[in-house]
Amino acid sequence: MRPLFLYAPNLKRYESEYLSSSNGWKAISVTGTYCAFNCKHCGRRVLESMIDGSNLYKIEEELSKAIARGDKGIILSGGSTSRGDVPIWKYSKLLSKYSDRLTIIAHTGVIKNEEIAQKFKESGVKIALLDMVGDNETINSVLGQPFTVDDYLNSFRYLKKVGIRVAPHVIIGLSKKGIEGDLEAIRLLKEVNPDALIIVGL
């Protein structure tokens, strides 16, 4: 039996006697607030809450700050290209120089082939994050993407094949099919044997 961990996200500012968002890993968007899809679910609001890492100078500055703070790692994210992936790999040379001092977790977006997955590997990404959706209707009408459930499952397969651990996110309440759609997403993930499964409550 695998352990269950509970986390509070750090994308929004909060402070209590138990938790503070300032203590969490920093999330950096490599595209700033740009996303090719601008979906109904996010509307770029999540990107607006991240640190802007949309050019080489900004990314390196944030990596240096993370090391100076003694952070264990960083979360790299951003908007998708029209192909589906988040273009973290464009900073591959820079990231590879820091990957021995920081654990790099990345939201990869949809990965269409092994070559793209390998680019993330060469960037020093240790763990890949990607939402898992259990039905094509939600992918097309809510996320506004021309992809399928199989495209999402294949993304995890490509990433695992090149040696990146995967931690899919299932967002409860996202599916247009209700809880049955959420449960279907979880069921389908058994096919790819994820290293962890993250359940997100809206």
PDB file of C-alpha atoms in Angstrom:
ATOM      1  CA  MET A   1       0.000   0.000   0.000  1.00  0.00           C
ATOM      2  CA  ARG A   2       1.361   3.416  -0.959  1.00  0.00           C
ATOM      3  CA  PRO A   3       1.362   6.304   1.538  1.00  0.00           C
ATOM      4  CA  LEU A   4      -1.059   9.228   1.258  1.00  0.00           C
ATOM      5  CA  PHE A   5       0.367  12.753   1.539  1.00  0.00           C
ATOM      6  CA  LEU A   6      -1.659  15.954   1.833  1.00  0.00           C
ATOM      7  CA  TYR A   7      -0.295  19.243   0.491  1.00  0.00           C
ATOM      8  CA  ALA A   8      -1.339  22.885   0.353  1.00  0.00           C
ATOM      9  CA  PRO A   9      -0.452  24.584  -2.956  1.00  0.00           C
ATOM     10  CA  ASN A  10       1.777  27.647  -2.994  1.00  0.00           C
ATOM     11  CA  LEU A  11       0.395  29.338  -6.112  1.00  0.00           C
ATOM     12  CA  LYS A  12      -1.725  31.634  -3.951  1.00  0.00           C
ATOM     13  CA  ARG A  13      -0.567  33.683  -1.002  1.00  0.00           C
ATOM     14  CA  TYR A  14      -1.665  32.416   2.421  1.00  0.00           C
ATOM     15  CA  GLU A  15      -0.356  32.473   5.975  1.00  0.00           C
ATOM     16  CA  SER A  16      -1.489  30.607   9.097  1.00  0.00           C
ATOM     17  CA  GLU A  17       0.063  29.332  12.290  1.00  0.00           C
ATOM     18  CA  TYR A  18       0.574  25.982  10.554  1.00  0.00           C
ATOM     19  CA  LEU A  19       1.426  26.784   6.939  1.00  0.00           C
ATOM     20  CA  SER A  20       2.843  29.541   4.785  1.00  0.00           C
ATOM     21  CA  SER A  21       2.910  29.571   0.998  1.00  0.00           C
ATOM     22  CA  SER A  22       6.271  31.351   1.118  1.00  0.00           C
ATOM     23  CA  ASN A  23       7.881  28.130   2.367  1.00  0.00           C
ATOM     24  CA  GLY A  24       6.897  26.107  -0.702  1.00  0.00           C
ATOM     25  CA  TRP A  25       8.847  25.466  -3.878  1.00  0.00           C
ATOM     26  CA  LYS A  26       8.673  28.388  -6.275  1.00  0.00           C
ATOM     27  CA  ALA A  27       6.692  27.945  -9.494  1.00  0.00           C
ATOM     28  CA  ILE A  28       8.184  29.625 -12.566  1.00  0.00           C
ATOM     29  CA  SER A  29       6.444  30.077 -15.922  1.00  0.00           C
ATOM     30  CA  VAL A  30       8.800  29.816 -18.889  1.00  0.00           C
ATOM     31  CA  THR A  31       6.201  31.499 -21.120  1.00  0.00           C
ATOM     32  CA  GLY A  32       5.149  34.301 -18.790  1.00  0.00           C
ATOM     33  CA  THR A  33       1.359  34.534 -19.133  1.00  0.00           C
ATOM     34  CA  TYR A  34       1.230  33.198 -22.696  1.00  0.00           C
ATOM     35  CA  CYS A  35      -0.605  29.975 -23.567  1.00  0.00           C
ATOM     36  CA  ALA A  36      -1.680  28.835 -27.020  1.00  0.00           C
ATOM     37  CA  PHE A  37      -4.994  27.492 -25.707  1.00  0.00           C
ATOM     38  CA  ASN A  38      -6.149  29.947 -23.009  1.00  0.00           C
ATOM     39  CA  CYS A  39      -8.621  27.309 -21.829  1.00  0.00           C
ATOM     40  CA  LYS A  40     -11.879  27.808 -19.920  1.00  0.00           C
ATOM     41  CA  HIS A  41     -10.438  25.938 -16.948  1.00  0.00           C
ATOM     42  CA  CYS A  42      -7.426  28.198 -16.332  1.00  0.00           C
ATOM     43  CA  GLY A  43      -7.817  31.280 -18.523  1.00  0.00           C
ATOM     44  CA  ARG A  44      -4.103  31.992 -17.875  1.00  0.00           C
ATOM     45  CA  ARG A  45      -4.892  32.870 -14.237  1.00  0.00           C
ATOM     46  CA  VAL A  46      -2.593  30.126 -12.948  1.00  0.00           C
ATOM     47  CA  LEU A  47       0.237  31.510 -15.095  1.00  0.00           C
ATOM     48  CA  GLU A  48      -0.328  34.995 -13.668  1.00  0.00           C
ATOM     49  CA  SER A  49       0.323  33.626 -10.176  1.00  0.00           C
ATOM     50  CA  MET A  50       3.740  32.234 -11.155  1.00  0.00           C
ATOM     51  CA  ILE A  51       7.126  33.926 -11.304  1.00  0.00           C
ATOM     52  CA  ASP A  52       7.866  35.228 -14.804  1.00  0.00           C
ATOM     53  CA  GLY A  53      10.672  33.199 -16.366  1.00  0.00           C
ATOM     54  CA  SER A  54       9.994  34.045 -19.991  1.00  0.00           C
ATOM     55  CA  ASN A  55      13.595  34.702 -20.989  1.00  0.00           C
ATOM     56  CA  LEU A  56      17.054  33.327 -20.242  1.00  0.00           C
ATOM     57  CA  TYR A  57      18.033  36.152 -17.884  1.00  0.00           C
ATOM     58  CA  LYS A  58      14.885  35.799 -15.752  1.00  0.00           C
ATOM     59  CA  ILE A  59      15.217  32.019 -15.504  1.00  0.00           C
ATOM     60  CA  GLU A  60      18.865  32.164 -14.448  1.00  0.00           C
ATOM     61  CA  GLU A  61      18.088  34.859 -11.876  1.00  0.00           C
ATOM     62  CA  GLU A  62      15.399  32.676 -10.281  1.00  0.00           C
ATOM     63  CA  LEU A  63      17.627  29.591 -10.285  1.00  0.00           C
ATOM     64  CA  SER A  64      20.370  31.567  -8.530  1.00  0.00           C
ATOM     65  CA  LYS A  65      17.878  32.873  -5.962  1.00  0.00           C
ATOM     66  CA  ALA A  66      16.623  29.354  -5.279  1.00  0.00           C
ATOM     67  CA  ILE A  67      20.146  28.112  -4.577  1.00  0.00           C
ATOM     68  CA  ALA A  68      20.909  31.139  -2.377  1.00  0.00           C
ATOM     69  CA  ARG A  69      17.755  30.448  -0.325  1.00  0.00           C
ATOM     70  CA  GLY A  70      18.749  26.837   0.093  1.00  0.00           C
ATOM     71  CA  ASP A  71      15.704  25.572  -1.803  1.00  0.00           C
ATOM     72  CA  LYS A  72      15.698  21.882  -2.625  1.00  0.00           C
ATOM     73  CA  GLY A  73      14.153  22.429  -6.016  1.00  0.00           C
ATOM     74  CA  ILE A  74      11.877  24.398  -8.319  1.00  0.00           C
ATOM     75  CA  ILE A  75       8.706  23.819 -10.312  1.00  0.00           C
ATOM     76  CA  LEU A  76       8.881  24.846 -13.962  1.00  0.00           C
ATOM     77  CA  SER A  77       5.647  25.386 -15.828  1.00  0.00           C
ATOM     78  CA  GLY A  78       4.114  27.660 -18.420  1.00  0.00           C
ATOM     79  CA  GLY A  79       1.567  27.812 -21.186  1.00  0.00           C
ATOM     80  CA  SER A  80       1.379  25.187 -23.888  1.00  0.00           C
ATOM     81  CA  THR A  81       2.572  25.532 -27.448  1.00  0.00           C
ATOM     82  CA  SER A  82       0.041  24.647 -30.156  1.00  0.00           C
ATOM     83  CA  ARG A  83       1.760  21.244 -30.248  1.00  0.00           C
ATOM     84  CA  GLY A  84       0.767  20.700 -26.615  1.00  0.00           C
ATOM     85  CA  ASP A  85       4.065  20.749 -24.727  1.00  0.00           C
ATOM     86  CA  VAL A  86       5.363  23.475 -22.411  1.00  0.00           C
ATOM     87  CA  PRO A  87       8.656  24.695 -23.987  1.00  0.00           C
ATOM     88  CA  ILE A  88      10.864  24.240 -20.931  1.00  0.00           C
ATOM     89  CA  TRP A  89      13.401  22.469 -23.127  1.00  0.00           C
ATOM     90  CA  LYS A  90      14.377  25.763 -24.818  1.00  0.00           C
ATOM     91  CA  TYR A  91      16.436  26.464 -21.660  1.00  0.00           C
ATOM     92  CA  SER A  92      18.016  23.010 -21.723  1.00  0.00           C
ATOM     93  CA  LYS A  93      21.669  24.112 -21.571  1.00  0.00           C
ATOM     94  CA  LEU A  94      21.053  26.486 -18.664  1.00  0.00           C
ATOM     95  CA  LEU A  95      18.896  24.068 -16.675  1.00  0.00           C
ATOM     96  CA  SER A  96      21.349  21.203 -17.059  1.00  0.00           C
ATOM     97  CA  LYS A  97      23.988  23.336 -15.288  1.00  0.00           C
ATOM     98  CA  TYR A  98      21.764  23.656 -12.220  1.00  0.00           C
ATOM     99  CA  SER A  99      20.148  20.218 -12.133  1.00  0.00           C
ATOM    100  CA  ASP A 100      22.792  18.764  -9.794  1.00  0.00           C
ATOM    101  CA  ARG A 101      21.981  21.446  -7.188  1.00  0.00           C
ATOM    102  CA  LEU A 102      18.214  21.720  -7.628  1.00  0.00           C
ATOM    103  CA  THR A 103      15.562  19.082  -8.198  1.00  0.00           C
ATOM    104  CA  ILE A 104      13.655  20.199 -11.275  1.00  0.00           C
ATOM    105  CA  ILE A 105       9.974  19.297 -11.420  1.00  0.00           C
ATOM    106  CA  ALA A 106       8.190  20.306 -14.604  1.00  0.00           C
ATOM    107  CA  HIS A 107       4.685  20.606 -15.931  1.00  0.00           C
ATOM    108  CA  THR A 108       5.363  19.228 -19.382  1.00  0.00           C
ATOM    109  CA  GLY A 109       2.057  19.558 -21.178  1.00  0.00           C
ATOM    110  CA  VAL A 110       1.099  16.949 -23.768  1.00  0.00           C
ATOM    111  CA  ILE A 111       4.119  15.093 -25.191  1.00  0.00           C
ATOM    112  CA  LYS A 112       3.578  13.951 -28.765  1.00  0.00           C
ATOM    113  CA  ASN A 113       6.696  11.840 -29.257  1.00  0.00           C
ATOM    114  CA  GLU A 114       9.783  10.399 -27.576  1.00  0.00           C
ATOM    115  CA  GLU A 115      12.045  13.074 -29.084  1.00  0.00           C
ATOM    116  CA  ILE A 116      10.245  15.822 -27.145  1.00  0.00           C
ATOM    117  CA  ALA A 117      10.352  13.720 -23.965  1.00  0.00           C
ATOM    118  CA  GLN A 118      14.111  13.353 -24.415  1.00  0.00           C
ATOM    119  CA  LYS A 119      14.458  17.155 -24.561  1.00  0.00           C
ATOM    120  CA  PHE A 120      12.934  17.368 -21.080  1.00  0.00           C
ATOM    121  CA  LYS A 121      15.318  14.665 -19.884  1.00  0.00           C
ATOM    122  CA  GLU A 122      18.300  16.615 -21.251  1.00  0.00           C
ATOM    123  CA  SER A 123      17.034  19.697 -19.384  1.00  0.00           C
ATOM    124  CA  GLY A 124      17.500  17.866 -16.084  1.00  0.00           C
ATOM    125  CA  VAL A 125      13.811  17.321 -15.352  1.00  0.00           C
ATOM    126  CA  LYS A 126      13.446  14.629 -12.681  1.00  0.00           C
ATOM    127  CA  ILE A 127       9.656  14.542 -12.242  1.00  0.00           C
ATOM    128  CA  ALA A 128       6.977  15.395 -14.801  1.00  0.00           C
ATOM    129  CA  LEU A 129       3.547  16.753 -13.908  1.00  0.00           C
ATOM    130  CA  LEU A 130       0.574  16.626 -16.264  1.00  0.00           C
ATOM    131  CA  ASP A 131      -3.171  16.743 -15.689  1.00  0.00           C
ATOM    132  CA  MET A 132      -4.958  13.535 -16.650  1.00  0.00           C
ATOM    133  CA  VAL A 133      -8.430  13.794 -18.157  1.00  0.00           C
ATOM    134  CA  GLY A 134     -10.646  10.756 -18.622  1.00  0.00           C
ATOM    135  CA  ASP A 135     -12.774  11.846 -21.595  1.00  0.00           C
ATOM    136  CA  ASN A 136     -12.240  13.539 -24.942  1.00  0.00           C
ATOM    137  CA  GLU A 137     -15.179  15.929 -24.522  1.00  0.00           C
ATOM    138  CA  THR A 138     -13.531  17.678 -21.562  1.00  0.00           C
ATOM    139  CA  ILE A 139     -10.177  17.858 -23.346  1.00  0.00           C
ATOM    140  CA  ASN A 140     -11.775  19.464 -26.404  1.00  0.00           C
ATOM    141  CA  SER A 141     -14.450  21.748 -24.917  1.00  0.00           C
ATOM    142  CA  VAL A 142     -13.052  22.720 -21.491  1.00  0.00           C
ATOM    143  CA  LEU A 143      -9.305  22.649 -22.166  1.00  0.00           C
ATOM    144  CA  GLY A 144      -9.783  23.727 -25.776  1.00  0.00           C
ATOM    145  CA  GLN A 145      -7.195  21.238 -26.998  1.00  0.00           C
ATOM    146  CA  PRO A 146      -7.324  19.095 -30.164  1.00  0.00           C
ATOM    147  CA  PHE A 147      -6.009  16.078 -28.253  1.00  0.00           C
ATOM    148  CA  THR A 148      -7.412  12.785 -26.976  1.00  0.00           C
ATOM    149  CA  VAL A 149      -7.239  10.659 -23.844  1.00  0.00           C
ATOM    150  CA  ASP A 150      -4.701   8.473 -25.655  1.00  0.00           C
ATOM    151  CA  ASP A 151      -2.485  11.523 -26.270  1.00  0.00           C
ATOM    152  CA  TYR A 152      -2.396  12.115 -22.518  1.00  0.00           C
ATOM    153  CA  LEU A 153      -1.653   8.478 -21.702  1.00  0.00           C
ATOM    154  CA  ASN A 154       1.071   8.357 -24.358  1.00  0.00           C
ATOM    155  CA  SER A 155       2.658  11.460 -22.813  1.00  0.00           C
ATOM    156  CA  PHE A 156       3.282   9.517 -19.611  1.00  0.00           C
ATOM    157  CA  ARG A 157       4.610   6.550 -21.591  1.00  0.00           C
ATOM    158  CA  TYR A 158       7.116   8.687 -23.524  1.00  0.00           C
ATOM    159  CA  LEU A 159       8.311  10.423 -20.353  1.00  0.00           C
ATOM    160  CA  LYS A 160       8.779   7.161 -18.458  1.00  0.00           C
ATOM    161  CA  LYS A 161      10.576   5.599 -21.408  1.00  0.00           C
ATOM    162  CA  VAL A 162      13.319   8.258 -21.254  1.00  0.00           C
ATOM    163  CA  GLY A 163      13.671   7.883 -17.481  1.00  0.00           C
ATOM    164  CA  ILE A 164      11.555  10.721 -16.077  1.00  0.00           C
ATOM    165  CA  ARG A 165       9.272   9.942 -13.141  1.00  0.00           C
ATOM    166  CA  VAL A 166       5.639  10.940 -13.667  1.00  0.00           C
ATOM    167  CA  ALA A 167       3.086  12.315 -11.204  1.00  0.00           C
ATOM    168  CA  PRO A 168      -0.240  12.822 -12.987  1.00  0.00           C
ATOM    169  CA  HIS A 169      -2.806  15.254 -11.548  1.00  0.00           C
ATOM    170  CA  VAL A 170      -6.514  14.410 -11.578  1.00  0.00           C
ATOM    171  CA  ILE A 171      -8.548  17.553 -10.939  1.00  0.00           C
ATOM    172  CA  ILE A 172     -11.799  16.647  -9.215  1.00  0.00           C
ATOM    173  CA  GLY A 173     -14.694  18.539 -10.785  1.00  0.00           C
ATOM    174  CA  LEU A 174     -12.974  19.283 -14.096  1.00  0.00           C
ATOM    175  CA  SER A 175     -14.627  16.557 -16.167  1.00  0.00           C
ATOM    176  CA  LYS A 176     -17.879  17.347 -17.954  1.00  0.00           C
ATOM    177  CA  LYS A 177     -18.937  13.812 -17.047  1.00  0.00           C
ATOM    178  CA  GLY A 178     -18.772  14.570 -13.331  1.00  0.00           C
ATOM    179  CA  ILE A 179     -17.276  12.183 -10.797  1.00  0.00           C
ATOM    180  CA  GLU A 180     -17.515   9.299 -13.277  1.00  0.00           C
ATOM    181  CA  GLY A 181     -15.109  11.149 -15.558  1.00  0.00           C
ATOM    182  CA  ASP A 182     -12.705  11.748 -12.668  1.00  0.00           C
ATOM    183  CA  LEU A 183     -12.811   8.074 -11.690  1.00  0.00           C
ATOM    184  CA  GLU A 184     -12.243   7.052 -15.311  1.00  0.00           C
ATOM    185  CA  ALA A 185      -9.097   9.201 -15.414  1.00  0.00           C
ATOM    186  CA  ILE A 186      -7.784   7.419 -12.310  1.00  0.00           C
ATOM    187  CA  ARG A 187      -8.674   4.009 -13.748  1.00  0.00           C
ATOM    188  CA  LEU A 188      -6.894   4.735 -17.031  1.00  0.00           C
ATOM    189  CA  LEU A 189      -3.717   5.758 -15.220  1.00  0.00           C
ATOM    190  CA  LYS A 190      -3.243   2.163 -14.065  1.00  0.00           C
ATOM    191  CA  GLU A 191      -2.109   1.467 -17.633  1.00  0.00           C
ATOM    192  CA  VAL A 192       0.971   3.686 -17.239  1.00  0.00           C
ATOM    193  CA  ASN A 193       1.870   2.820 -13.613  1.00  0.00           C
ATOM    194  CA  PRO A 194       2.594   6.395 -12.422  1.00  0.00           C
ATOM    195  CA  ASP A 195       5.191   7.029  -9.723  1.00  0.00           C
ATOM    196  CA  ALA A 196       2.640   9.103  -7.808  1.00  0.00           C
ATOM    197  CA  LEU A 197      -0.948  10.250  -8.292  1.00  0.00           C
ATOM    198  CA  ILE A 198      -1.976  13.742  -7.212  1.00  0.00           C
ATOM    199  CA  ILE A 199      -5.664  14.464  -6.575  1.00  0.00           C
ATOM    200  CA  VAL A 200      -6.486  18.169  -6.829  1.00  0.00           C
ATOM    201  CA  GLY A 201      -9.690  19.644  -5.406  1.00  0.00           C
ATOM    202  CA  LEU A 202     -11.213  22.647  -7.186  1.00  0.00           C
TER     203      LEU A 202
END
